[in-house]
Coordinates of C-alpha atoms in Angstrom, one line a residue:
M14 CA -44.2 1.9 19.2
A15 CA -42.9 0.3 16.0
K16 CA -39.3 -0.6 15.9
T17 CA -37.3 1.8 13.7
T18 CA -33.7 0.7 14.3
Y19 CA -32.3 -2.5 12.8
Y20 CA -29.1 -4.3 13.3
V21 CA -27.3 -5.2 10.1
P22 CA -24.2 -7.5 10.4
I23 CA -22.0 -7.8 7.3
G24 CA -19.2 -10.4 7.2
P25 CA -16.8 -11.7 8.1
I26 CA -17.8 -13.8 5.0
H27 CA -20.1 -11.9 2.7
P28 CA -20.7 -11.8 -1.0
A29 CA -19.8 -8.0 -1.0
L30 CA -16.5 -8.6 0.7
K31 CA -13.5 -9.8 -1.2
E32 CA -11.7 -10.7 2.0
P33 CA -12.9 -11.4 5.6
I34 CA -13.8 -8.5 7.9
R35 CA -17.0 -7.7 9.9
V36 CA -19.0 -4.5 9.9
E37 CA -21.9 -4.3 12.4
A38 CA -24.3 -1.4 11.7
E39 CA -27.5 -0.1 13.2
V40 CA -29.7 1.6 10.7
E41 CA -32.8 3.9 10.9
G42 CA -34.5 3.9 7.6
E43 CA -31.6 4.3 5.1
R44 CA -29.2 6.1 7.6
I45 CA -26.5 4.3 9.6
V46 CA -26.7 5.5 13.2
K47 CA -24.2 3.2 14.8
V48 CA -21.3 1.2 13.4
D49 CA -18.5 -1.1 14.6
V50 CA -15.7 -2.6 12.5
K51 CA -14.1 -5.8 13.6
R52 CA -10.9 -7.1 12.0
G53 CA -8.4 -9.9 12.5
F54 CA -10.0 -12.7 10.5
A55 CA -7.1 -13.0 8.0
H56 CA -4.2 -13.3 10.4
R57 CA -1.8 -16.0 9.1
G58 CA 1.3 -15.7 11.3
I59 CA 3.5 -14.7 8.3
E60 CA 5.9 -12.7 10.5
Y61 CA 6.4 -15.6 12.8
M62 CA 7.1 -17.9 9.9
G63 CA 9.6 -15.4 8.5
M64 CA 11.6 -15.3 11.7
K65 CA 12.1 -19.1 11.4
R66 CA 13.5 -18.9 7.8
N67 CA 16.6 -17.4 6.2
A68 CA 16.4 -13.9 4.9
I69 CA 16.1 -15.0 1.2
Q70 CA 13.2 -17.4 2.0
T71 CA 11.6 -14.7 4.1
L72 CA 11.9 -12.1 1.3
Y73 CA 9.8 -14.3 -1.0
L74 CA 7.5 -15.1 1.9
S75 CA 6.9 -11.3 2.2
E76 CA 5.4 -11.3 -1.4
R77 CA 2.7 -13.6 -0.1
I78 CA 1.5 -11.0 2.4
C79 CA -0.6 -9.6 -0.4
G80 CA -0.9 -10.5 -4.1
I81 CA -1.7 -7.0 -5.3
C82 CA 1.2 -5.6 -3.3
S83 CA 3.6 -8.4 -4.2
I84 CA 6.3 -5.8 -5.1
S85 CA 5.5 -3.3 -2.2
H86 CA 6.3 -5.7 0.6
P87 CA 9.6 -7.0 -0.9
Y88 CA 10.6 -3.4 -1.7
A89 CA 10.3 -2.4 2.0
F90 CA 11.9 -5.7 2.9
V91 CA 15.1 -5.2 0.8
I92 CA 15.5 -1.5 1.8
G93 CA 15.2 -2.3 5.5
S94 CA 17.5 -5.3 5.3
E95 CA 20.1 -3.4 3.3
K96 CA 20.1 -0.6 5.9
A97 CA 20.4 -3.1 8.7
L98 CA 23.1 -5.2 7.0
G99 CA 25.2 -2.3 5.5
I100 CA 24.6 -3.4 1.8
E101 CA 24.0 -1.0 -1.1
A102 CA 22.3 -2.1 -4.3
P103 CA 24.0 -1.2 -7.6
P104 CA 22.6 1.9 -9.3
R105 CA 21.2 -0.1 -12.2
A106 CA 19.3 -2.4 -9.8
Q107 CA 17.9 0.7 -8.0
Y108 CA 16.4 2.0 -11.2
I109 CA 15.0 -1.4 -12.2
R110 CA 13.4 -1.7 -8.7
T111 CA 11.8 1.7 -9.2
I112 CA 10.4 0.8 -12.6
I113 CA 8.8 -2.5 -11.3
A114 CA 7.3 -0.6 -8.3
E115 CA 5.6 1.9 -10.6
L116 CA 4.3 -0.8 -12.9
E117 CA 2.6 -2.3 -9.8
R118 CA 1.1 1.1 -8.9
I119 CA -0.4 1.4 -12.5
H120 CA -2.0 -2.0 -12.4
S121 CA -3.2 -1.6 -8.8
H122 CA -4.8 1.8 -9.4
I123 CA -6.6 0.6 -12.6
L124 CA -7.8 -2.4 -10.6
W125 CA -9.3 -0.1 -8.0
L126 CA -11.0 2.0 -10.7
G127 CA -12.7 -1.1 -12.0
V128 CA -13.7 -2.1 -8.4
I129 CA -15.2 1.3 -7.6
A130 CA -17.1 1.2 -10.9
H131 CA -18.5 -2.2 -10.0
E132 CA -19.5 -1.1 -6.6
I133 CA -21.8 1.7 -7.9
G134 CA -23.2 -0.5 -10.7
F135 CA -21.1 0.4 -13.7
D136 CA -20.0 -3.2 -14.6
P137 CA -19.1 -2.3 -18.3
L138 CA -16.6 0.2 -16.9
L139 CA -15.2 -2.5 -14.7
F140 CA -14.6 -4.8 -17.7
W141 CA -13.2 -1.9 -19.8
T142 CA -10.7 -0.8 -17.2
W143 CA -9.6 -4.3 -16.4
K144 CA -9.1 -5.0 -20.1
G145 CA -6.8 -1.9 -20.2
R146 CA -4.9 -3.2 -17.1
E147 CA -3.9 -6.3 -19.1
K148 CA -1.2 -4.3 -20.9
V149 CA 0.9 -3.6 -17.7
L150 CA 0.4 -7.2 -16.5
D151 CA 1.8 -8.4 -19.8
V152 CA 4.8 -6.2 -19.4
L153 CA 5.4 -7.4 -15.9
E154 CA 5.1 -11.0 -17.0
A155 CA 7.6 -10.4 -19.8
I156 CA 10.2 -8.9 -17.4
T157 CA 9.7 -11.1 -14.4
G158 CA 8.1 -14.3 -15.7
N159 CA 4.9 -13.8 -13.6
R160 CA 1.8 -11.6 -13.6
I161 CA 1.9 -11.6 -9.8
N162 CA 4.4 -12.7 -7.1
Y163 CA 7.4 -11.7 -9.2
S164 CA 10.4 -12.9 -7.2
M165 CA 12.3 -9.9 -8.8
Y166 CA 13.9 -8.2 -5.8
M167 CA 16.9 -9.4 -3.8
I168 CA 18.8 -8.0 -0.8
G169 CA 21.4 -5.9 -2.6
G170 CA 19.7 -5.6 -6.0
V171 CA 17.4 -7.5 -8.4
R172 CA 17.4 -11.0 -9.8
R173 CA 16.7 -10.1 -13.4
D174 CA 18.1 -7.4 -15.7
L175 CA 16.2 -5.4 -18.3
K176 CA 16.7 -6.5 -21.9
E177 CA 16.3 -4.3 -24.9
S178 CA 13.0 -6.1 -25.7
H179 CA 11.8 -5.2 -22.2
I180 CA 12.7 -1.5 -22.7
K181 CA 10.9 -1.5 -26.1
A182 CA 7.8 -3.0 -24.5
L183 CA 7.9 -0.5 -21.6
R184 CA 8.1 2.5 -24.0
E185 CA 5.2 1.1 -26.0
M186 CA 3.3 0.6 -22.8
I187 CA 3.9 4.2 -21.8
T188 CA 2.5 5.5 -25.1
Y189 CA -0.6 3.2 -24.6
Y190 CA -1.3 4.3 -21.1
W191 CA -1.0 8.1 -21.8
E192 CA -3.9 7.6 -24.2
F193 CA -5.8 5.1 -22.1
T194 CA -5.5 7.3 -18.9
E195 CA -6.7 10.4 -20.7
H196 CA -9.8 8.3 -21.8
M197 CA -10.3 7.1 -18.2
K198 CA -10.1 10.7 -16.9
E199 CA -12.8 11.7 -19.3
V200 CA -15.0 8.8 -18.4
F201 CA -14.6 8.9 -14.6
L202 CA -14.2 12.6 -13.9
S203 CA -16.7 14.0 -16.5
D204 CA -19.5 11.5 -16.2
P205 CA -22.4 13.3 -14.2
V206 CA -23.7 10.0 -12.7
Y207 CA -20.2 8.9 -11.4
K208 CA -19.7 12.4 -10.0
A209 CA -23.1 12.3 -8.3
R210 CA -22.4 8.9 -6.7
T211 CA -18.9 9.9 -5.4
R212 CA -19.0 13.7 -4.7
G213 CA -19.5 14.1 -0.9
V214 CA -19.4 10.3 -0.3
A215 CA -16.7 9.0 2.0
Q216 CA -15.7 12.6 2.6
L217 CA -12.7 12.9 4.9
S218 CA -11.5 16.3 6.1
K219 CA -7.8 17.2 6.3
E220 CA -8.1 17.4 10.1
M221 CA -9.8 14.0 10.4
A222 CA -7.3 12.5 8.0
L223 CA -4.5 13.6 10.4
K224 CA -6.4 12.5 13.5
L225 CA -7.0 9.0 12.0
N226 CA -3.4 8.8 10.7
V227 CA -4.5 7.6 7.2
V228 CA -1.9 7.3 4.5
G229 CA -1.4 7.0 0.7
P230 CA -4.1 8.2 -1.8
T231 CA -6.6 8.4 1.1
A232 CA -4.5 11.0 2.8
R233 CA -3.6 12.8 -0.4
A234 CA -7.2 13.0 -1.5
A235 CA -7.8 14.9 1.8
G236 CA -5.1 17.4 0.8
L237 CA -2.2 16.1 2.8
R238 CA 1.1 16.3 0.9
M239 CA 2.6 13.1 2.1
D240 CA 4.3 10.4 0.0
I241 CA 7.3 8.3 1.1
R242 CA 8.9 8.8 -2.4
Q243 CA 8.8 12.5 -1.7
D244 CA 9.5 12.7 2.0
I245 CA 12.3 10.1 2.4
P246 CA 13.3 9.3 -1.2
Y247 CA 15.2 6.0 -2.0
D248 CA 16.6 4.3 -5.0
A249 CA 15.9 6.2 -8.3
Y250 CA 13.3 8.4 -6.6
A251 CA 16.2 10.2 -4.9
D252 CA 17.3 11.4 -8.4
M253 CA 13.8 12.8 -9.2
D254 CA 11.7 15.6 -7.9
I255 CA 8.7 13.6 -6.8
K256 CA 5.7 15.6 -5.6
A257 CA 2.7 14.2 -3.8
V258 CA -0.4 14.3 -6.0
V259 CA -3.1 16.3 -4.2
P260 CA -6.5 17.6 -5.6
Q261 CA -5.7 21.2 -4.7
D262 CA -2.9 21.2 -7.3
I263 CA -5.3 19.8 -9.9
V264 CA -8.6 21.6 -9.4
G265 CA -7.7 24.2 -6.7
E266 CA -9.3 22.5 -3.6
A267 CA -9.3 19.2 -1.8
R268 CA -12.7 17.8 -0.6
G269 CA -11.3 14.3 0.5
D270 CA -14.2 12.3 -1.0
A271 CA -14.5 9.3 -3.3
Y272 CA -14.4 11.6 -6.3
D273 CA -11.2 13.3 -5.2
I274 CA -9.5 9.9 -4.5
T275 CA -10.5 8.8 -8.0
M276 CA -8.8 11.9 -9.3
V277 CA -5.6 11.3 -7.2
R278 CA -5.3 7.7 -8.5
L279 CA -5.8 8.7 -12.1
Y280 CA -3.1 11.4 -11.9
E281 CA -0.8 9.1 -10.1
I282 CA -0.9 6.7 -13.0
E283 CA 0.4 9.6 -15.2
Q284 CA 3.0 10.3 -12.5
S285 CA 4.1 6.6 -12.7
L286 CA 4.5 6.9 -16.5
D287 CA 6.8 9.9 -16.0
I288 CA 8.9 8.0 -13.4
I289 CA 9.3 5.0 -15.6
E290 CA 10.2 7.1 -18.6
F291 CA 12.8 8.9 -16.5
C292 CA 14.3 5.6 -15.3
L293 CA 14.5 4.3 -18.9
D294 CA 16.1 7.5 -20.2
N295 CA 18.7 7.5 -17.4
L296 CA 19.1 3.7 -16.7
P297 CA 22.7 3.2 -15.5
E298 CA 25.0 0.5 -16.9
G299 CA 26.6 -2.1 -14.6
K300 CA 25.8 -5.0 -12.4
I301 CA 22.5 -5.8 -10.8
L302 CA 23.6 -7.5 -7.5
A303 CA 25.9 -6.3 -4.8
I304 CA 26.6 -9.9 -3.7
P305 CA 25.7 -12.3 -6.5
N306 CA 26.6 -15.4 -4.5
Y307 CA 23.6 -16.2 -2.3
V308 CA 25.6 -18.5 0.0
A309 CA 28.0 -15.6 0.6
L310 CA 25.1 -13.2 1.2
L311 CA 23.6 -15.5 3.8
N312 CA 27.0 -15.9 5.4
K313 CA 27.3 -12.1 5.7
I314 CA 23.8 -11.9 7.2
K315 CA 24.7 -14.6 9.7
K316 CA 27.7 -12.5 10.9
T317 CA 26.0 -9.1 11.0
E318 CA 24.1 -7.3 13.8
G319 CA 21.9 -4.4 12.9
E320 CA 18.3 -3.1 12.9
A321 CA 16.5 -0.8 10.6
I322 CA 13.2 0.3 9.1
G323 CA 12.4 -0.1 5.4
A324 CA 9.6 2.1 3.9
H325 CA 8.0 2.1 0.5
E326 CA 5.1 4.1 -0.9
A327 CA 2.9 1.3 -2.1
P328 CA -0.2 2.0 -4.3
R329 CA -2.4 2.0 -1.1
G330 CA 0.1 4.0 1.0
E331 CA 3.0 3.5 3.3
V332 CA 4.4 0.0 3.8
I333 CA 6.8 -0.3 6.7
H334 CA 9.0 -3.3 7.6
Y335 CA 11.1 -3.4 10.7
F336 CA 14.1 -5.7 11.0
K337 CA 16.6 -6.8 13.6
Y338 CA 19.5 -9.1 12.7
D339 CA 21.3 -10.5 15.7
G340 CA 24.5 -11.9 14.1
T341 CA 23.7 -15.5 15.1
R342 CA 21.5 -16.7 12.2
D343 CA 21.0 -16.0 8.5
G344 CA 17.5 -14.6 8.9
P345 CA 15.8 -11.8 10.8
A346 CA 15.6 -12.2 14.5
V347 CA 12.7 -9.7 14.5
W348 CA 10.5 -8.8 11.6
K349 CA 7.4 -6.6 11.9
V350 CA 5.2 -5.3 9.1
I351 CA 2.7 -2.4 8.9
A352 CA 0.6 -2.1 5.8
P353 CA -1.5 1.0 4.7
S354 CA -4.9 -0.7 5.3
Y355 CA -4.0 -0.9 9.0
N356 CA -4.2 2.9 9.1
N357 CA -6.8 3.5 6.5
I358 CA -9.5 1.2 7.8
N359 CA -9.7 3.6 10.8
S360 CA -11.7 5.9 8.5
W361 CA -14.6 3.4 8.0
A362 CA -16.4 3.9 11.3
P363 CA -16.6 7.8 11.2
L364 CA -17.4 7.8 7.4
L365 CA -20.1 5.2 7.7
L366 CA -21.8 7.0 10.6
G367 CA -24.6 9.0 9.0
A368 CA -24.1 7.5 5.5
E369 CA -26.9 5.9 3.5
V370 CA -26.9 2.1 3.3
A371 CA -26.4 2.3 -0.5
D372 CA -23.1 4.2 0.1
I373 CA -21.5 1.5 2.3
P374 CA -19.7 -0.2 -0.7
V375 CA -18.2 3.1 -1.7
V376 CA -17.0 4.0 1.8
V377 CA -15.5 0.5 2.1
A378 CA -13.9 0.5 -1.3
Y379 CA -12.6 4.0 -1.5
I380 CA -9.5 3.2 0.6
D381 CA -8.7 0.1 -1.5
P382 CA -8.6 -2.1 1.6
C383 CA -6.5 -5.2 1.9
M384 CA -7.4 -7.5 4.9
C385 CA -4.5 -9.9 4.4
C386 CA -2.1 -7.0 4.5
N387 CA -3.8 -5.5 7.5
D388 CA -4.1 -8.3 10.0
R389 CA -1.1 -8.3 12.4
V390 CA -0.7 -9.5 16.0
A391 CA 1.9 -8.6 18.5
V392 CA 2.3 -10.6 21.7
V393 CA 4.4 -9.0 24.5
K394 CA 5.4 -11.0 27.6
D395 CA 7.2 -9.9 30.8
S396 CA 10.1 -11.7 32.3
S397 CA 7.8 -14.2 34.0
G398 CA 6.1 -15.1 30.7
R399 CA 2.9 -13.3 31.5
I400 CA 1.3 -11.8 28.4
L401 CA 0.9 -8.0 28.8
D402 CA -2.6 -6.7 27.8
Y403 CA -3.4 -3.6 25.8
S404 CA -4.4 -1.4 28.8
Y405 CA -1.0 -2.1 30.5
L406 CA 0.9 -1.3 27.3
H407 CA -1.1 1.9 26.8
R408 CA -0.5 3.0 30.4
K409 CA 3.3 2.4 29.9
A410 CA 3.2 4.4 26.6
V411 CA 1.5 7.4 28.3
E412 CA 4.0 7.2 31.2
K413 CA 6.9 7.3 28.8
T414 CA 5.5 10.3 27.0
K415 CA 5.0 12.2 30.3
K416 CA 8.6 11.3 31.4
L417 CA 10.0 12.6 28.1
E418 CA 7.9 15.8 28.4
K419 CA 9.4 16.3 31.9
E420 CA 13.0 15.6 30.7
L421 CA 12.7 17.9 27.7
G422 CA 10.9 20.6 29.7
V423 CA 7.8 20.6 27.4
R424 CA 4.7 22.2 28.9
R425 CA 1.2 21.7 27.4

């Protein structure tokens, strides 16, 4: 009998992958019948390095977790650190932080729109969208001095204030992107070929999205109303009525496919424009740092014990940073990071199963994956120094759940 099933390894280094990861697929004809996703090729030990530095050095190290999310990680970092250390950023700084975060969302979403266009063979659309993205990168450069890795945030505020020239540039940018986004909506959502290539592809049901614990636009495209800015608002978001953007509020239903996630990202760009405009119209006066002297800030950190979690809704979804300050050094004793790709890559295997080979790039790209954000390692040792393996930790986790169920009188 002729062989009909073929093994197709992709990665960890492959021309179609922007970062290292490995996808192993078995195909029959054009259909994928078995798939395995292997990650962990981009682990750099950043958390370990951060626990050897002071908090300010670690804050800027957090920007290097991911270039595209170089505001998202510092944002979660400062929020978590401020909670742990009992520091509150001045109102003006909170508004400026919100503006910068939404600028990052705009450039990240437009970047993704260009990538998905490229993956299905619309390279002119890639170049057109990325040309339009230049406007927001120019504004970020004018405000922060950089197009990426901005060094803008600080524990207790921000390092740079907004000038009148910045506010003028932001208002001009808002006008530009209202028109540009309307044009993008027409091109992406109305084009019959784009619709045919994305409708029903990478389709994730609401139930499966909950089961896989996906986050961000991936979850919202499936109809889940979840957004950190809405659910646990912080900084200027707390002064606004933020609502998660979901397809059922736009077209009456959520199908959770690559077309719906395109729609969510386009409408989130408009939401970002509204948020920035609100912040500019209501920008408080006053200082931008709670503790302007960095030596004094580090001394306070060295004398303070505390632990907390900082969360920010990044363009790809929830970014979570955990901190523990032990009152003996000027940096975090414990620092752990969870990025949205860690959750969202879980969707690849079930979505690739049964898909056509030609749809692999769409399934991979639709979550806007980031491998350098994703790869994290935790090593847990017992009192004798023995490393505890996953099966032991899982058994302990199950035992704790059953113990709590018994204590709380919960019956299943």
